[in-house]
Amino acid sequence: AGQIIASCGTTSGCAATFNTIDPAPYIDASGQWWLTFGSWEDGVHVLQLDPATGLRLTSNTTLYNVAKRGAGEEGPFIFPYVAGGTQYYYYFAPINVCCNGTASTYRIVVGRSTSATGPFLDRGGLDLMDGGGTILLSSHGAIYGTGGQSVMTVGSKVLLVYHYYDGANNAAPKLGLHYKSFDSDGCPHVQ
């Protein structure tokens, strides 16, 4: 066992400005291992892992900054996927305020890159480091506060898994599932 990376929050004398929560690993098209993590204080980051140990790769200690938003961003998830013949790395993250029942403004944004470490751009070309992010899923009908997402393939389909609050059931927390499709430009849409 070992430590990949640590933050120290508001501890006096703390030099780290990043927050090491919400880790999510992924493997790029050439088999290299990566980890995305972080939120709020200093945005979202990516670092490279050693596939032999699962720890931080000592030959690449770069901490890549991939997304930042003043109003909050957390729970990053990067999904490698070939769409329209191009290898993309799709970045998904919830933004805004979570965990407040039907008052939650949580919603899922997406960006993409042709590199495992970014830059990640939204559909309009705005960098996620500059507050970009195309809204993929937000509150609708009796569904509030969509977020906490993961993405996976099920057979030949791509599935988005997320949590939300059910406004028709006393704001009970629920699990949501939606298949995604990709348009001719390789941009994802919820079905």
GROMACS .gro file of N, CA, C and O in nm, residues 24-27 36 75-82 88-94 108-111 136-137 147-154 156-163 175-182 188-190:
model
  212
   24ALA      N    1  -1.078   0.907  -0.992
   24ALA     CA    2  -1.133   0.816  -1.093
   24ALA      C    3  -1.021   0.780  -1.192
   24ALA      O    4  -0.971   0.867  -1.262
   25PRO      N    5  -0.980   0.653  -1.197
   25PRO     CA    6  -0.873   0.613  -1.289
   25PRO      C    7  -0.926   0.587  -1.430
   25PRO      O    8  -1.044   0.561  -1.449
   26TYR      N    9  -0.837   0.594  -1.527
   26TYR     CA   10  -0.870   0.557  -1.664
   26TYR      C   11  -0.741   0.517  -1.736
   26TYR      O   12  -0.631   0.548  -1.691
   27ILE      N   13  -0.758   0.443  -1.845
   27ILE     CA   14  -0.645   0.395  -1.924
   27ILE      C   15  -0.658   0.455  -2.063
   27ILE      O   16  -0.764   0.447  -2.126
   36THR      N   17  -0.778   1.100  -1.246
   36THR     CA   18  -0.832   1.235  -1.235
   36THR      C   19  -0.891   1.251  -1.096
   36THR      O   20  -0.942   1.154  -1.038
   75GLY      N   21  -1.615   1.561  -0.871
   75GLY     CA   22  -1.649   1.429  -0.920
   75GLY      C   23  -1.613   1.405  -1.065
   75GLY      O   24  -1.694   1.355  -1.142
   76PRO      N   25  -1.490   1.440  -1.107
   76PRO     CA   26  -1.453   1.426  -1.247
   76PRO      C   27  -1.445   1.280  -1.290
   76PRO      O   28  -1.409   1.193  -1.212
   77PHE      N   29  -1.477   1.256  -1.415
   77PHE     CA   30  -1.469   1.121  -1.471
   77PHE      C   31  -1.429   1.135  -1.617
   77PHE      O   32  -1.493   1.207  -1.693
   78ILE      N   33  -1.320   1.069  -1.656
   78ILE     CA   34  -1.275   1.073  -1.795
   78ILE      C   35  -1.297   0.937  -1.858
   78ILE      O   36  -1.257   0.834  -1.803
   79PHE      N   37  -1.363   0.939  -1.974
   79PHE     CA   38  -1.404   0.817  -2.043
   79PHE      C   39  -1.340   0.814  -2.182
   79PHE      O   40  -1.379   0.893  -2.269
   80PRO      N   41  -1.241   0.727  -2.205
   80PRO     CA   42  -1.183   0.714  -2.339
   80PRO      C   43  -1.282   0.643  -2.432
   80PRO      O   44  -1.338   0.539  -2.396
   81TYR      N   45  -1.302   0.701  -2.551
   81TYR     CA   46  -1.400   0.642  -2.643
   81TYR      C   47  -1.372   0.691  -2.784
   81TYR      O   48  -1.339   0.808  -2.805
   82VAL      N   49  -1.385   0.601  -2.882
   82VAL     CA   50  -1.369   0.638  -3.022
   82VAL      C   51  -1.507   0.674  -3.077
   82VAL      O   52  -1.598   0.593  -3.073
   88TYR      N   53  -1.125   1.000  -2.856
   88TYR     CA   54  -1.147   1.112  -2.766
   88TYR      C   55  -1.136   1.065  -2.622
   88TYR      O   56  -1.153   0.947  -2.591
   89TYR      N   57  -1.113   1.162  -2.535
   89TYR     CA   58  -1.120   1.144  -2.391
   89TYR      C   59  -1.229   1.240  -2.346
   89TYR      O   60  -1.213   1.361  -2.353
   90TYR      N   61  -1.343   1.184  -2.307
   90TYR     CA   62  -1.457   1.265  -2.267
   90TYR      C   63  -1.450   1.290  -2.116
   90TYR      O   64  -1.435   1.198  -2.037
   91TYR      N   65  -1.462   1.415  -2.081
   91TYR     CA   66  -1.457   1.459  -1.942
   91TYR      C   67  -1.601   1.488  -1.897
   91TYR      O   68  -1.672   1.565  -1.961
   92PHE      N   69  -1.642   1.425  -1.788
   92PHE     CA   70  -1.775   1.448  -1.730
   92PHE      C   71  -1.756   1.495  -1.586
   92PHE      O   72  -1.673   1.439  -1.515
   93ALA      N   73  -1.833   1.593  -1.545
   93ALA     CA   74  -1.828   1.638  -1.405
   93ALA      C   75  -1.956   1.710  -1.368
   93ALA      O   76  -2.015   1.779  -1.452
   94PRO      N   77  -2.000   1.695  -1.244
   94PRO     CA   78  -2.113   1.776  -1.198
   94PRO      C   79  -2.061   1.913  -1.153
   94PRO      O   80  -1.951   1.925  -1.100
  108ILE      N   81  -2.465   1.791  -1.491
  108ILE     CA   82  -2.346   1.728  -1.548
  108ILE      C   83  -2.304   1.801  -1.675
  108ILE      O   84  -2.386   1.823  -1.764
  109VAL      N   85  -2.175   1.837  -1.679
  109VAL     CA   86  -2.119   1.897  -1.800
  109VAL      C   87  -2.020   1.800  -1.863
  109VAL      O   88  -1.969   1.709  -1.798
  110VAL      N   89  -1.992   1.824  -1.990
  110VAL     CA   90  -1.899   1.740  -2.065
  110VAL      C   91  -1.807   1.827  -2.149
  110VAL      O   92  -1.844   1.936  -2.192
  111GLY      N   93  -1.686   1.777  -2.167
  111GLY     CA   94  -1.590   1.834  -2.260
  111GLY      C   95  -1.512   1.718  -2.317
  111GLY      O   96  -1.527   1.604  -2.271
  136LEU      N   97  -2.475   1.833  -2.022
  136LEU     CA   98  -2.520   1.703  -2.072
  136LEU      C   99  -2.654   1.665  -2.008
  136LEU      O  100  -2.743   1.615  -2.075
  137LEU      N  101  -2.667   1.689  -1.877
  137LEU     CA  102  -2.789   1.651  -1.807
  137LEU      C  103  -2.808   1.744  -1.687
  137LEU      O  104  -2.715   1.766  -1.610
  147GLY      N  105  -2.595   1.428  -1.091
  147GLY     CA  106  -2.449   1.434  -1.075
  147GLY      C  107  -2.392   1.306  -1.023
  147GLY      O  108  -2.458   1.202  -1.023
  148GLY      N  109  -2.267   1.311  -0.977
  148GLY     CA  110  -2.200   1.193  -0.923
  148GLY      C  111  -2.187   1.084  -1.026
  148GLY      O  112  -2.200   0.966  -0.995
  149GLN      N  113  -2.163   1.121  -1.150
  149GLN     CA  114  -2.173   1.033  -1.264
  149GLN      C  115  -2.052   0.943  -1.288
  149GLN      O  116  -1.941   0.974  -1.249
  150SER      N  117  -2.081   0.833  -1.353
  150SER     CA  118  -1.981   0.743  -1.409
  150SER      C  119  -2.031   0.706  -1.547
  150SER      O  120  -2.151   0.716  -1.577
  151VAL      N  121  -1.941   0.662  -1.632
  151VAL     CA  122  -1.976   0.623  -1.769
  151VAL      C  123  -1.910   0.490  -1.796
  151VAL      O  124  -1.795   0.467  -1.757
  152MET      N  125  -1.984   0.401  -1.864
  152MET     CA  126  -1.927   0.270  -1.896
  152MET      C  127  -1.992   0.216  -2.022
  152MET      O  128  -2.099   0.264  -2.063
  153THR      N  129  -1.926   0.119  -2.081
  153THR     CA  130  -1.985   0.053  -2.196
  153THR      C  131  -2.058  -0.072  -2.149
  153THR      O  132  -2.011  -0.143  -2.059
  154VAL      N  133  -2.173  -0.096  -2.209
  154VAL     CA  134  -2.252  -0.215  -2.184
  154VAL      C  135  -2.279  -0.274  -2.322
  154VAL      O  136  -2.362  -0.221  -2.397
  156SER      N  137  -2.236  -0.284  -2.681
  156SER     CA  138  -2.192  -0.182  -2.775
  156SER      C  139  -2.247  -0.043  -2.741
  156SER      O  140  -2.224   0.052  -2.814
  157LYS      N  141  -2.317  -0.032  -2.628
  157LYS     CA  142  -2.377   0.096  -2.589
  157LYS      C  143  -2.296   0.162  -2.478
  157LYS      O  144  -2.226   0.096  -2.403
  158VAL      N  145  -2.312   0.294  -2.467
  158VAL     CA  146  -2.247   0.372  -2.361
  158VAL      C  147  -2.353   0.414  -2.261
  158VAL      O  148  -2.456   0.471  -2.299
  159LEU      N  149  -2.329   0.385  -2.134
  159LEU     CA  150  -2.427   0.410  -2.029
  159LEU      C  151  -2.376   0.517  -1.932
  159LEU      O  152  -2.262   0.510  -1.884
  160LEU      N  153  -2.461   0.614  -1.903
  160LEU     CA  154  -2.434   0.717  -1.803
  160LEU      C  155  -2.509   0.677  -1.676
  160LEU      O  156  -2.630   0.653  -1.679
  161VAL      N  157  -2.437   0.669  -1.564
  161VAL     CA  158  -2.495   0.635  -1.434
  161VAL      C  159  -2.474   0.756  -1.345
  161VAL      O  160  -2.365   0.812  -1.339
  162TYR      N  161  -2.579   0.799  -1.273
  162TYR     CA  162  -2.570   0.921  -1.192
  162TYR      C  163  -2.671   0.914  -1.078
  162TYR      O  164  -2.760   0.829  -1.076
  163HIS      N  165  -2.658   1.006  -0.983
  163HIS     CA  166  -2.758   1.015  -0.877
  163HIS      C  167  -2.841   1.141  -0.897
  163HIS      O  168  -2.800   1.235  -0.967
  175LEU      N  169  -3.097   0.652  -0.817
  175LEU     CA  170  -2.994   0.624  -0.916
  175LEU      C  171  -3.056   0.635  -1.053
  175LEU      O  172  -3.162   0.577  -1.080
  176GLY      N  173  -2.991   0.709  -1.141
  176GLY     CA  174  -3.041   0.726  -1.278
  176GLY      C  175  -2.950   0.657  -1.378
  176GLY      O  176  -2.828   0.650  -1.358
  177LEU      N  177  -3.009   0.605  -1.484
  177LEU     CA  178  -2.936   0.539  -1.591
  177LEU      C  179  -2.988   0.592  -1.724
  177LEU      O  180  -3.109   0.597  -1.746
  178HIS      N  181  -2.897   0.631  -1.811
  178HIS     CA  182  -2.934   0.676  -1.945
  178HIS      C  183  -2.828   0.626  -2.042
  178HIS      O  184  -2.708   0.638  -2.015
  179TYR      N  185  -2.874   0.576  -2.155
  179TYR     CA  186  -2.778   0.548  -2.262
  179TYR      C  187  -2.744   0.678  -2.330
  179TYR      O  188  -2.822   0.773  -2.331
  180LYS      N  189  -2.623   0.683  -2.384
  180LYS     CA  190  -2.577   0.801  -2.455
  180LYS      C  191  -2.552   0.764  -2.600
  180LYS      O  192  -2.515   0.652  -2.632
  181SER      N  193  -2.571   0.862  -2.686
  181SER     CA  194  -2.534   0.846  -2.826
  181SER      C  195  -2.439   0.961  -2.860
  181SER      O  196  -2.424   1.056  -2.783
  182PHE      N  197  -2.376   0.951  -2.974
  182PHE     CA  198  -2.281   1.053  -3.019
  182PHE      C  199  -2.325   1.103  -3.155
  182PHE      O  200  -2.357   1.023  -3.243
  188PRO      N  201  -2.144   1.386  -2.724
  188PRO     CA  202  -2.240   1.296  -2.661
  188PRO      C  203  -2.373   1.364  -2.630
  188PRO      O  204  -2.380   1.484  -2.605
  189HIS      N  205  -2.479   1.282  -2.633
  189HIS     CA  206  -2.615   1.325  -2.599
  189HIS      C  207  -2.679   1.215  -2.517
  189HIS      O  208  -2.655   1.097  -2.540
  190VAL      N  209  -2.765   1.254  -2.423
  190VAL     CA  210  -2.840   1.156  -2.344
  190VAL      C  211  -2.961   1.113  -2.426
  190VAL      O  212  -3.029   1.195  -2.486
   0.00000   0.00000   0.00000
